[in-house]
């Protein structure tokens, strides 16, 4: 039986909406649409060839429109190297270089409805000049300058070099940026500049701070931005990006310090300058662009915003809730780009997937009424609000990962549990953990998990589809041509029964206890206090399950271990978690937690597509 918070949320009950204005209709002939490329000058010489870089903006727009039209833009580095969407679509061109294939359904669906769709090749990728700088000024300006051009503030040309000036006389100047992963990240970055004309962004599984993609509170994930730059530049011959790649290599120091390169790519610092509305989507089990990204970005925004949180990994909502997503995008763009009063900005702020294909609306994210609650580990393995005392130790074993920590931690990790809950407990927001730790060696890592101990059916986010199975049947969304069809394979939920669910993770290097910008040597036998974050989430731990906090050293599923793994001792009186909770946690309990048995391996994903 579903009970408490979960029963209310799964009911999905919302107040009746007021009558909305009609939306845009498919009145334009997609086959007759204008297809062209304009190269926009971004005012930088990233490849050092002595010329200002121009980025390629491939445009498709209704030819019959008698008035100016707004723009939906997806700026990406992946249009020739890696592809977009679940079917990895690439751009294609005819023999004269005119664009034919526009990846994804945006052009097929929205151009007949009176929109232009503009797909921008970031500097150094596909047909653009320059070099990729992985979220830096060149990447961001690749899209920002196109927004400027659409508003008459930048210069576009008919060719990559030379050519004649081209204006966007057909554009209203209203732009909405959309994209998954790297593409959505660029939307965040452009919005953080406050550029005029950008009316809305739709970041899907997007990065908000590149530091948090490659590092975590001093800990390192083991991959670096120069490798990604070289991947996206690989099919763009004739450019020398070695100098820019060296900048990335030197700036991304081998340790986890937060330095100037990361500060330049930290959009959260500038979230207060965002003027565009935000429709955000993220998988709460995304192990690629981890969920701290949406949590900190969301918290910094002061604009109209809505959020979808799925149980998937790194997956586009088009592939897990297709019809509802297309309908929402249609109404969202109609409102913010065409000015149609359809009320899409009203109603529940959040929609959260509680079980595969079972969604619940919430009035807010984090959930209204959720309170930062201090939970303390007890020496007997309890987790509650009562004060604690004593010490506990673990021995760092970088060869073990999170699932072993849950099922059979041995001496590698410490488990603290609420015991069986008398009522539902919702974790909604971002958790932080404060530890006072004494290392036995001069280097130490810290990792922590929040775990729902109890059986559930979830999306198989650790599987090859990260929670979806792609079939062979197709559905079509918009108009097609011989070179660009609007039909995409249907994906269904890949569900799995589990005995526990890891709902939040966090990692840190104890050497950064005093400063994220500069690690300090550790003295064996000396106690250090450090606070670090666990990933943002929204999860209900049902009555009868237990909420557990697991603390250990190197979580080998994700981070690199220290030079000298050793034993770490926690002062429990000065160790606690601040967890955003809706519901009543126990003060402390000796009731047993539900047993866990199934080992469910998970894998870190460094593919940013």
Coordinates of C-alpha atoms in Angstrom, one line a residue:
X1 CA 0.0 0.0 0.0
X2 CA 1.3 3.5 -0.9
X3 CA 1.1 5.8 2.1
X4 CA 1.8 9.2 3.4
X5 CA 3.7 11.7 1.3
X6 CA 4.1 9.2 -1.5
X7 CA 0.3 8.6 -1.8
X8 CA -0.4 12.4 -2.0
X9 CA 2.3 13.0 -4.6
X10 CA 1.5 10.1 -6.9
X11 CA -2.1 11.3 -7.1
X12 CA -0.8 14.1 -9.2
X13 CA -3.8 16.3 -8.2
X14 CA -3.6 19.9 -9.4
X15 CA -6.1 22.7 -9.5
X16 CA -8.0 23.2 -12.8
X17 CA -6.1 25.6 -15.1
X18 CA -7.8 28.7 -16.4
X19 CA -8.7 28.7 -20.1
X20 CA -5.5 29.4 -22.1
X21 CA -5.0 31.3 -25.3
X22 CA -4.6 29.1 -28.4
X23 CA -1.1 28.1 -29.4
X24 CA 0.9 28.4 -32.6
X25 CA -0.4 26.1 -35.4
X26 CA 1.6 24.4 -38.3
X27 CA 0.6 26.7 -41.1
X28 CA 3.9 27.0 -42.9
X29 CA 5.3 24.5 -45.4
X30 CA 8.4 22.9 -44.0
X31 CA 9.5 21.7 -47.4
X32 CA 9.6 25.3 -48.7
X33 CA 11.6 26.6 -45.7
X34 CA 14.7 28.7 -46.2
X35 CA 17.8 26.8 -45.3
X36 CA 21.0 28.8 -45.1
X37 CA 24.3 29.3 -43.2
X38 CA 25.6 32.5 -41.8
X39 CA 29.0 32.8 -40.2
X40 CA 29.0 35.2 -37.2
X41 CA 32.1 37.0 -36.1
X42 CA 32.7 36.4 -32.4
X43 CA 35.6 38.8 -32.0
X44 CA 38.2 36.3 -30.9
X45 CA 41.1 34.6 -32.6
X46 CA 41.2 31.3 -30.7
X47 CA 43.2 29.4 -33.4
X48 CA 45.8 32.1 -33.7
X49 CA 45.5 32.5 -37.5
X50 CA 45.4 36.3 -37.4
X51 CA 41.7 36.4 -38.2
X52 CA 38.7 36.9 -36.0
X53 CA 36.9 33.6 -35.6
X54 CA 33.5 33.1 -37.3
X55 CA 31.1 30.5 -36.2
X56 CA 28.6 28.7 -38.5
X57 CA 24.9 29.2 -37.7
X58 CA 22.8 26.9 -39.8
X59 CA 19.3 28.3 -40.1
X60 CA 15.9 26.9 -41.2
X61 CA 13.0 29.3 -41.2
X62 CA 9.5 29.6 -42.8
X63 CA 9.8 31.1 -46.3
X64 CA 6.1 32.3 -46.4
X65 CA 6.2 34.3 -43.1
X66 CA 5.1 37.9 -43.7
X67 CA 6.4 39.1 -40.4
X68 CA 9.5 38.5 -38.3
X69 CA 9.8 35.2 -36.5
X70 CA 11.5 34.2 -33.1
X71 CA 14.4 31.7 -32.9
X72 CA 14.9 28.4 -31.1
X73 CA 18.7 27.8 -30.9
X74 CA 20.8 24.8 -30.0
X75 CA 24.5 25.6 -29.9
X76 CA 26.6 22.5 -29.8
X77 CA 30.1 21.1 -30.4
X78 CA 28.7 17.7 -31.5
X79 CA 27.2 18.3 -34.9
X80 CA 30.0 16.5 -36.8
X81 CA 31.9 14.4 -34.2
X82 CA 29.4 12.7 -32.0
X83 CA 25.8 13.4 -32.9
X84 CA 22.7 14.6 -31.1
X85 CA 19.8 12.8 -29.5
X86 CA 19.2 9.1 -28.8
X87 CA 19.9 8.3 -32.5
X88 CA 23.2 10.3 -32.6
X89 CA 22.1 12.5 -35.6
X90 CA 24.6 14.6 -37.4
X91 CA 24.2 17.7 -39.6
X92 CA 24.3 17.1 -43.4
X93 CA 24.8 19.4 -46.3
X94 CA 24.2 19.2 -50.1
X95 CA 27.0 19.5 -52.7
X96 CA 26.9 23.3 -52.5
X97 CA 27.3 23.3 -48.7
X98 CA 23.6 24.2 -48.0
X99 CA 22.3 22.6 -44.8
X100 CA 19.9 19.6 -45.3
X101 CA 19.7 17.6 -42.1
X102 CA 19.0 19.5 -38.8
X103 CA 19.4 17.0 -35.9
X104 CA 16.5 16.5 -33.5
X105 CA 12.9 17.4 -34.0
X106 CA 12.9 21.1 -33.2
X107 CA 13.0 22.2 -36.9
X108 CA 10.4 19.7 -38.0
X109 CA 8.0 20.7 -35.3
X110 CA 8.5 24.4 -34.8
X111 CA 9.3 25.8 -38.2
X112 CA 5.8 25.0 -39.5
X113 CA 4.5 26.8 -36.4
X114 CA 6.3 30.1 -37.3
X115 CA 9.7 29.7 -35.6
X116 CA 13.2 29.7 -37.0
X117 CA 15.6 27.0 -35.8
X118 CA 19.3 27.9 -35.6
X119 CA 21.9 25.3 -34.9
X120 CA 25.3 26.8 -34.0
X121 CA 28.6 25.0 -34.4
X122 CA 30.7 26.1 -31.4
X123 CA 34.1 27.6 -32.2
X124 CA 36.6 25.0 -33.5
X125 CA 33.9 22.4 -34.3
X126 CA 32.2 21.3 -37.5
X127 CA 32.3 24.3 -39.9
X128 CA 33.3 27.0 -37.4
X129 CA 36.7 28.6 -37.1
X130 CA 38.5 28.9 -33.8
X131 CA 39.1 26.4 -31.0
X132 CA 36.9 24.8 -28.4
X133 CA 37.6 26.0 -24.8
X134 CA 35.2 23.7 -23.0
X135 CA 32.8 26.1 -21.4
X136 CA 35.0 29.2 -21.5
X137 CA 34.6 32.6 -23.2
X138 CA 35.0 31.3 -26.8
X139 CA 32.3 28.6 -26.3
X140 CA 29.9 31.0 -24.7
X141 CA 30.6 33.8 -27.2
X142 CA 29.9 31.3 -30.0
X143 CA 26.3 31.4 -29.0
X144 CA 26.0 34.8 -27.4
X145 CA 27.3 36.6 -30.5
X146 CA 24.7 34.7 -32.6
X147 CA 22.0 36.1 -30.2
X148 CA 23.6 39.5 -30.8
X149 CA 23.5 39.0 -34.6
X150 CA 19.8 38.0 -34.4
X151 CA 19.2 41.4 -32.6
X152 CA 21.3 43.5 -35.0
X153 CA 24.3 43.9 -32.6
X154 CA 26.9 41.6 -34.3
X155 CA 28.1 41.0 -37.9
X156 CA 27.3 37.9 -39.9
X157 CA 28.8 36.9 -43.2
X158 CA 27.9 34.7 -46.2
X159 CA 31.2 32.7 -45.9
X160 CA 33.6 31.4 -43.3
X161 CA 36.2 33.9 -44.7
X162 CA 35.5 36.9 -46.9
X163 CA 32.0 36.9 -48.2
X164 CA 29.4 39.7 -47.7
X165 CA 27.7 41.0 -44.6
X166 CA 24.3 39.3 -43.8
X167 CA 21.6 40.7 -41.5
X168 CA 18.8 38.8 -39.7
X169 CA 16.1 41.0 -41.0
X170 CA 13.6 38.1 -40.6
X171 CA 14.2 37.8 -36.8
X172 CA 12.2 39.3 -34.0
X173 CA 15.3 39.1 -31.8
X174 CA 13.5 36.8 -29.3
X175 CA 15.6 33.7 -28.7
X176 CA 15.1 30.5 -26.7
X177 CA 18.2 28.3 -26.2
X178 CA 17.7 24.6 -25.7
X179 CA 20.0 21.6 -25.5
X180 CA 21.1 18.5 -23.6
X181 CA 24.4 18.1 -21.8
X182 CA 27.2 20.3 -23.4
X183 CA 24.5 22.1 -25.5
X184 CA 22.4 22.9 -22.4
X185 CA 25.6 23.9 -20.6
X186 CA 26.2 26.6 -23.2
X187 CA 22.6 27.8 -22.7
X188 CA 23.4 28.2 -19.0
X189 CA 26.6 30.1 -19.8
X190 CA 25.0 32.4 -22.3
X191 CA 22.1 33.1 -19.9
X192 CA 24.6 34.0 -17.2
X193 CA 25.9 36.9 -19.4
X194 CA 22.5 38.5 -19.2
X195 CA 22.5 39.0 -23.0
X196 CA 19.5 41.0 -24.3
X197 CA 17.2 39.0 -26.5
X198 CA 17.6 35.7 -24.8
X199 CA 14.1 35.2 -23.4
X200 CA 14.3 31.6 -22.2
X201 CA 16.6 28.6 -21.9
X202 CA 15.8 24.9 -21.6
X203 CA 18.9 23.2 -20.2
X204 CA 18.6 19.4 -20.2
X205 CA 21.1 17.5 -18.0
X206 CA 23.4 20.5 -18.2
X207 CA 26.5 21.6 -16.4
X208 CA 26.4 24.7 -14.2
X209 CA 30.0 24.8 -13.1
X210 CA 32.7 23.0 -15.1
X211 CA 34.7 22.5 -11.9
X212 CA 31.9 20.3 -10.6
X213 CA 32.0 18.2 -13.8
X214 CA 35.7 17.4 -13.4
X215 CA 36.2 17.9 -9.6
X216 CA 34.3 17.6 -6.4
X217 CA 35.3 19.6 -3.3
X218 CA 39.0 18.9 -4.0
X219 CA 38.6 15.3 -5.2
X220 CA 39.2 14.5 -8.9
X221 CA 37.2 12.3 -11.2
X222 CA 40.1 11.3 -13.4
X223 CA 39.4 13.1 -16.7
X224 CA 40.1 16.6 -17.9
X225 CA 38.8 19.3 -20.3
X226 CA 41.7 19.1 -22.9
X227 CA 40.6 15.6 -23.9
X228 CA 37.0 16.7 -24.5
X229 CA 38.3 19.7 -26.6
X230 CA 40.4 17.4 -28.8
X231 CA 37.4 15.1 -29.3
X232 CA 35.1 17.8 -30.6
X233 CA 37.8 19.5 -32.7
X234 CA 38.9 16.2 -34.3
X235 CA 36.9 16.6 -37.5
X236 CA 37.7 20.2 -38.1
X237 CA 40.9 20.2 -40.0
X238 CA 43.2 23.1 -40.8
X239 CA 43.2 24.6 -37.4
X240 CA 46.0 24.6 -34.8
X241 CA 44.4 24.3 -31.4
X242 CA 47.5 23.1 -29.5
X243 CA 48.0 26.4 -27.7
X244 CA 44.4 26.5 -26.5
X245 CA 44.5 22.9 -25.4
X246 CA 47.7 23.6 -23.5
X247 CA 45.8 26.4 -21.6
X248 CA 43.2 23.8 -20.6
X249 CA 45.8 21.3 -19.5
X250 CA 47.7 23.8 -17.4
X251 CA 44.6 25.4 -15.9
X252 CA 43.0 22.1 -14.9
X253 CA 45.6 21.3 -12.2
X254 CA 46.2 17.6 -11.3
X255 CA 44.9 18.2 -7.8
X256 CA 41.3 19.3 -7.1
X257 CA 42.0 23.0 -6.4
X258 CA 39.5 25.5 -7.7
X259 CA 41.5 27.9 -9.8
X260 CA 41.1 30.7 -12.4
X261 CA 40.2 28.3 -15.2
X262 CA 37.3 26.9 -13.2
X263 CA 36.2 30.3 -12.0
X264 CA 35.9 31.4 -15.6
X265 CA 33.6 28.4 -16.3
X266 CA 31.5 28.8 -13.1
X267 CA 28.1 30.0 -14.3
X268 CA 26.6 29.6 -10.8
X269 CA 28.6 32.7 -9.7
X270 CA 26.7 34.7 -12.3
X271 CA 23.2 33.1 -11.9
X272 CA 21.9 36.3 -10.4
X273 CA 22.4 38.0 -13.8
X274 CA 20.2 35.6 -15.7
X275 CA 17.2 37.4 -17.2
X276 CA 15.8 34.5 -19.2
X277 CA 13.1 32.1 -17.9
X278 CA 14.3 28.6 -17.3
X279 CA 12.7 25.2 -18.0
X280 CA 15.2 22.7 -16.5
X281 CA 15.3 18.9 -16.8
X282 CA 17.6 16.5 -15.2
X283 CA 17.8 12.8 -14.2
X284 CA 18.3 12.3 -10.5
X285 CA 20.5 9.3 -11.3
X286 CA 22.7 11.1 -13.8
X287 CA 26.2 9.9 -13.1
X288 CA 27.7 11.9 -16.0
X289 CA 26.5 15.5 -15.3
X290 CA 25.9 14.9 -11.6
X291 CA 22.9 16.4 -10.0
X292 CA 24.7 19.0 -8.0
X293 CA 24.7 20.9 -11.2
X294 CA 20.9 21.4 -11.4
X295 CA 20.6 22.0 -7.6
X296 CA 23.1 24.9 -7.3
X297 CA 22.0 26.5 -10.6
X298 CA 18.3 26.3 -9.6
X299 CA 19.1 27.8 -6.2
X300 CA 20.9 30.8 -7.8
X301 CA 18.1 31.7 -10.3
X302 CA 15.7 34.5 -9.6
X303 CA 13.5 34.2 -12.7
X304 CA 10.4 32.3 -13.7
X305 CA 11.3 28.6 -13.8
X306 CA 10.1 25.1 -13.8
X307 CA 11.8 21.7 -13.4
X308 CA 11.4 18.1 -14.4
X309 CA 13.3 15.4 -12.4
X310 CA 13.3 11.9 -13.8
X311 CA 14.6 8.6 -12.4
X312 CA 16.9 8.3 -15.5
X313 CA 20.5 8.9 -15.9
X314 CA 21.8 11.2 -18.7
X315 CA 18.6 11.1 -20.8
X316 CA 16.5 13.6 -22.7
X317 CA 12.8 13.8 -21.7
X318 CA 11.9 13.4 -25.3
X319 CA 13.0 9.7 -24.7
X320 CA 11.1 9.0 -21.5
X321 CA 8.0 11.3 -21.5
X322 CA 7.8 12.3 -25.2
X323 CA 4.2 13.6 -25.7
X324 CA 4.1 15.6 -22.5
X325 CA 7.5 17.1 -23.1
X326 CA 6.8 18.2 -26.7
X327 CA 3.5 19.7 -25.5
X328 CA 5.3 21.6 -22.6
X329 CA 8.0 22.9 -25.0
X330 CA 5.4 24.1 -27.4
X331 CA 3.5 26.0 -24.8
X332 CA 6.8 27.3 -23.2
X333 CA 8.2 28.7 -26.4
X334 CA 4.8 30.1 -27.5
X335 CA 4.6 32.0 -24.2
X336 CA 8.2 33.3 -23.9
X337 CA 9.0 33.8 -27.6
X338 CA 5.6 34.6 -29.2
X339 CA 4.0 36.3 -26.1
X340 CA 1.0 34.0 -26.1
X341 CA -0.9 34.1 -22.8
X342 CA -1.3 30.3 -22.3
X343 CA -0.5 30.3 -18.5
X344 CA 2.4 27.8 -18.9
X345 CA 4.3 29.8 -16.3
X346 CA 1.7 29.1 -13.6
X347 CA 0.8 25.9 -11.7
X348 CA 3.2 23.4 -10.1
X349 CA 6.8 24.4 -10.3
X350 CA 8.2 20.8 -10.3
X351 CA 7.3 17.4 -11.8
X352 CA 9.1 14.4 -10.3
X353 CA 9.2 10.8 -11.4
X354 CA 8.6 8.7 -8.2
X355 CA 8.5 5.3 -9.9
X356 CA 9.1 4.4 -13.6
X357 CA 6.5 6.4 -15.6
X358 CA 4.7 7.6 -12.5
X359 CA 5.0 11.3 -12.1
X360 CA 3.9 13.7 -9.3
X361 CA 3.6 17.4 -9.4
X362 CA 5.0 19.6 -6.6
X363 CA 4.2 23.2 -5.9
X364 CA 7.9 23.9 -5.5
X365 CA 11.4 22.5 -5.6
X366 CA 12.8 21.9 -3.1
X367 CA 9.5 20.6 -1.8
X368 CA 7.5 23.2 0.1
X369 CA 8.0 22.6 3.8
X370 CA 11.4 20.8 3.4
X371 CA 13.7 21.9 6.2
X372 CA 17.5 21.5 6.6
X373 CA 17.6 19.0 9.4
X374 CA 20.8 18.0 11.3
X375 CA 21.2 14.2 11.4
X376 CA 24.0 12.8 13.6
X377 CA 25.7 9.4 13.4
X378 CA 25.8 7.5 16.6
X379 CA 28.5 5.2 17.8
X380 CA 26.1 2.2 17.7
X381 CA 25.3 2.8 14.0
X382 CA 22.2 5.0 14.5
X383 CA 21.3 8.1 12.6
X384 CA 19.0 10.7 14.1
X385 CA 18.7 14.1 15.5
X386 CA 20.1 13.3 19.0
X387 CA 23.6 14.5 20.0
X388 CA 26.3 11.9 19.4
X389 CA 29.7 11.1 21.0
X390 CA 32.6 8.8 20.5
X391 CA 34.8 7.9 17.5
X392 CA 34.6 5.5 14.6
X393 CA 37.2 4.6 12.0
X394 CA 37.4 3.2 8.5
X395 CA 40.4 2.1 6.3
X396 CA 40.5 3.7 2.9
X397 CA 40.3 1.0 0.1
X398 CA 40.3 2.7 -3.3
X399 CA 39.6 -0.6 -4.9
X400 CA 36.0 -0.7 -3.6
X401 CA 33.0 1.3 -4.8
X402 CA 29.7 2.5 -3.5
X403 CA 27.6 -0.6 -4.0
X404 CA 30.1 -2.7 -2.0
X405 CA 29.9 0.0 0.7
X406 CA 26.1 -0.6 0.9
X407 CA 26.1 -4.4 0.8
X408 CA 29.4 -5.5 2.4
X409 CA 31.5 -2.5 3.5
X410 CA 33.8 -4.4 5.9
X411 CA 36.2 -1.9 7.3
X412 CA 36.1 0.4 4.2
X413 CA 33.1 2.5 5.2
X414 CA 30.8 3.3 8.2
X415 CA 27.0 2.9 8.0
X416 CA 24.5 4.9 10.1
X417 CA 20.8 4.2 9.8
X418 CA 17.5 5.6 11.0
X419 CA 16.1 2.1 11.3
X420 CA 12.7 1.3 9.9
X421 CA 10.8 4.6 9.4
X422 CA 7.3 5.0 11.0
X423 CA 6.3 7.4 8.2
X424 CA 7.4 8.6 4.8
X425 CA 10.5 10.9 4.8
X426 CA 11.2 13.1 1.7
X427 CA 14.7 14.2 0.9
X428 CA 14.3 17.3 -1.3
X429 CA 17.2 19.6 -2.0
X430 CA 21.0 19.5 -1.5
X431 CA 22.6 17.8 1.5
X432 CA 25.9 18.8 3.1
X433 CA 28.1 16.7 5.4
X434 CA 30.5 18.1 8.0
X435 CA 33.1 15.8 9.4
X436 CA 35.9 16.1 11.8
X437 CA 38.4 13.5 10.6
X438 CA 41.9 12.4 11.7
X439 CA 44.0 10.7 9.0
X440 CA 46.8 8.3 9.7
X441 CA 48.7 9.4 6.6
X442 CA 49.4 12.7 4.9
X443 CA 46.6 12.4 2.3
X444 CA 43.0 11.4 2.6
X445 CA 39.8 11.3 0.6
X446 CA 36.2 11.4 1.9
X447 CA 33.1 10.1 0.3
X448 CA 29.5 9.8 1.5
X449 CA 26.2 8.3 0.4
X450 CA 22.6 8.8 1.3
X451 CA 20.8 5.5 0.8
X452 CA 17.2 4.3 0.9
X453 CA 17.4 0.9 2.4
X454 CA 14.4 -1.0 1.2
X455 CA 13.0 -2.8 -1.9
X456 CA 11.9 -0.7 -4.9
X457 CA 11.3 -0.8 -8.6
X458 CA 13.4 1.9 -10.3
X459 CA 14.7 2.8 -13.7
X460 CA 17.9 0.8 -14.5
X461 CA 20.0 3.9 -14.7
X462 CA 23.2 1.9 -14.6
X463 CA 22.2 0.0 -17.7
X464 CA 23.3 0.8 -21.2
X465 CA 20.3 3.0 -21.9
X466 CA 20.5 4.7 -18.5
X467 CA 16.9 3.9 -17.7
X468 CA 15.4 3.5 -21.1
X469 CA 15.1 0.8 -23.8
X470 CA 14.9 2.0 -27.4
X471 CA 12.6 0.0 -29.6
X472 CA 12.1 -0.2 -33.4
X473 CA 8.7 1.6 -33.7
X474 CA 8.7 5.3 -34.4
X475 CA 6.5 8.3 -33.7
X476 CA 6.7 11.5 -35.8
X477 CA 6.8 15.1 -34.5
X478 CA 6.3 17.6 -37.3
X479 CA 6.9 17.6 -41.0
X480 CA 9.5 15.7 -42.9
X481 CA 11.6 16.0 -46.1
X482 CA 13.6 13.4 -47.9
X483 CA 16.7 14.7 -46.1
X484 CA 15.3 15.4 -42.7
X485 CA 12.5 13.2 -41.3
X486 CA 10.6 14.0 -38.1
X487 CA 10.3 10.4 -36.9
X488 CA 12.1 8.9 -33.9
X489 CA 12.3 5.5 -32.3
X490 CA 10.1 5.0 -29.2
X491 CA 11.9 4.4 -25.9
X492 CA 10.3 2.7 -22.9
X493 CA 11.2 2.4 -19.3
X494 CA 14.0 -0.1 -18.4
X495 CA 12.8 -1.0 -14.9
X496 CA 14.7 -3.0 -12.3
X497 CA 13.9 -4.3 -8.9
X498 CA 16.5 -3.4 -6.2
X499 CA 16.9 -3.8 -2.5
X500 CA 18.3 -0.3 -1.9
X501 CA 18.6 3.0 -3.7
X502 CA 21.5 5.4 -3.5
X503 CA 19.8 8.8 -3.7
X504 CA 22.8 11.1 -3.2
X505 CA 26.5 11.1 -3.3
X506 CA 29.4 13.4 -2.4
X507 CA 33.2 13.4 -2.5
X508 CA 36.0 15.5 -1.1
X509 CA 39.8 15.8 -0.6
X510 CA 40.5 16.4 3.1
X511 CA 43.5 18.5 2.1
X512 CA 41.1 21.2 1.0
X513 CA 39.5 21.4 4.4
X514 CA 40.5 25.1 4.8
X515 CA 40.2 26.3 1.2
X516 CA 38.8 24.9 -2.0
X517 CA 41.3 27.0 -3.9
X518 CA 44.5 25.7 -2.2
X519 CA 45.0 22.3 -0.7
X520 CA 47.2 22.1 2.5
X521 CA 49.4 19.3 3.7
X522 CA 47.9 17.0 6.3
X523 CA 49.7 16.0 9.5
X524 CA 49.0 12.4 10.5
X525 CA 47.2 12.2 13.8
X526 CA 45.8 15.7 13.5
X527 CA 42.0 16.3 13.4
X528 CA 40.6 18.4 10.5
X529 CA 37.1 19.7 10.0
X530 CA 35.6 19.9 6.5
X531 CA 32.2 20.5 5.0
X532 CA 31.3 19.1 1.6
X533 CA 28.2 18.7 -0.5
X534 CA 26.2 15.7 -1.6
X535 CA 24.3 15.8 -4.8
X536 CA 20.9 17.4 -5.1
X537 CA 17.9 15.1 -5.3
X538 CA 14.2 14.7 -4.6
X539 CA 13.4 11.2 -3.2
X540 CA 10.8 9.8 -0.8
X541 CA 12.0 7.1 1.6
X542 CA 8.8 5.2 2.2
X543 CA 7.5 4.1 5.6
X544 CA 9.1 0.8 6.6
X545 CA 12.4 1.6 4.8
X546 CA 15.4 3.2 6.4
X547 CA 17.5 6.3 5.5
X548 CA 21.2 5.5 5.8
X549 CA 24.3 7.7 5.8
X550 CA 27.4 5.9 4.7
X551 CA 30.8 7.5 5.1
X552 CA 34.1 6.2 3.8
X553 CA 37.3 7.2 2.1
X554 CA 37.8 6.8 -1.7
X555 CA 34.7 5.7 -3.5
X556 CA 36.4 3.8 -6.3
X557 CA 33.3 4.1 -8.5
X558 CA 34.1 7.7 -9.1
X559 CA 37.2 9.4 -7.6
X560 CA 40.9 9.0 -7.6
X561 CA 42.5 7.7 -4.4
X562 CA 45.1 9.5 -2.3
X563 CA 48.8 8.9 -2.6
X564 CA 48.9 7.1 0.7
X565 CA 45.5 5.5 1.6
X566 CA 45.3 5.0 5.3
X567 CA 43.0 4.9 8.3
X568 CA 40.6 7.8 9.1
X569 CA 39.0 8.3 12.4
X570 CA 35.8 10.4 12.8
X571 CA 34.9 12.4 15.8
X572 CA 31.2 11.7 15.9
X573 CA 30.3 14.6 18.2
X574 CA 31.6 16.9 15.5
X575 CA 30.3 15.0 12.5
X576 CA 26.8 15.6 11.1
X577 CA 24.7 15.9 7.9
X578 CA 22.4 18.7 7.0
X579 CA 19.7 17.0 5.1
X580 CA 16.7 18.8 3.5
X581 CA 13.7 16.8 4.9
X582 CA 10.0 16.9 4.7
X583 CA 8.7 14.6 7.4
X584 CA 9.7 13.7 10.9
X585 CA 13.1 12.0 11.3
X586 CA 13.7 9.9 14.4
X587 CA 15.8 11.3 17.3
X588 CA 17.8 8.0 17.3
X589 CA 16.8 4.4 17.1
X590 CA 18.1 0.9 17.7
X591 CA 15.5 -0.7 15.4
X592 CA 17.1 -2.8 12.7
X593 CA 17.3 -1.4 9.2
X594 CA 15.9 -3.5 6.3
X595 CA 18.3 -6.1 5.0
X596 CA 20.1 -5.4 1.7
X597 CA 21.4 -8.1 -0.6
X598 CA 21.5 -7.4 -4.3
X599 CA 24.7 -6.0 -5.6
X600 CA 23.9 -3.4 -8.3
X601 CA 27.1 -2.1 -9.9
X602 CA 27.2 1.4 -11.2
X603 CA 29.6 3.1 -13.5
X604 CA 30.8 6.7 -13.8
X605 CA 30.2 8.1 -17.3
X606 CA 32.6 10.6 -18.8
X607 CA 30.8 10.9 -22.1
X608 CA 29.2 14.4 -22.1
X609 CA 26.8 13.8 -25.0

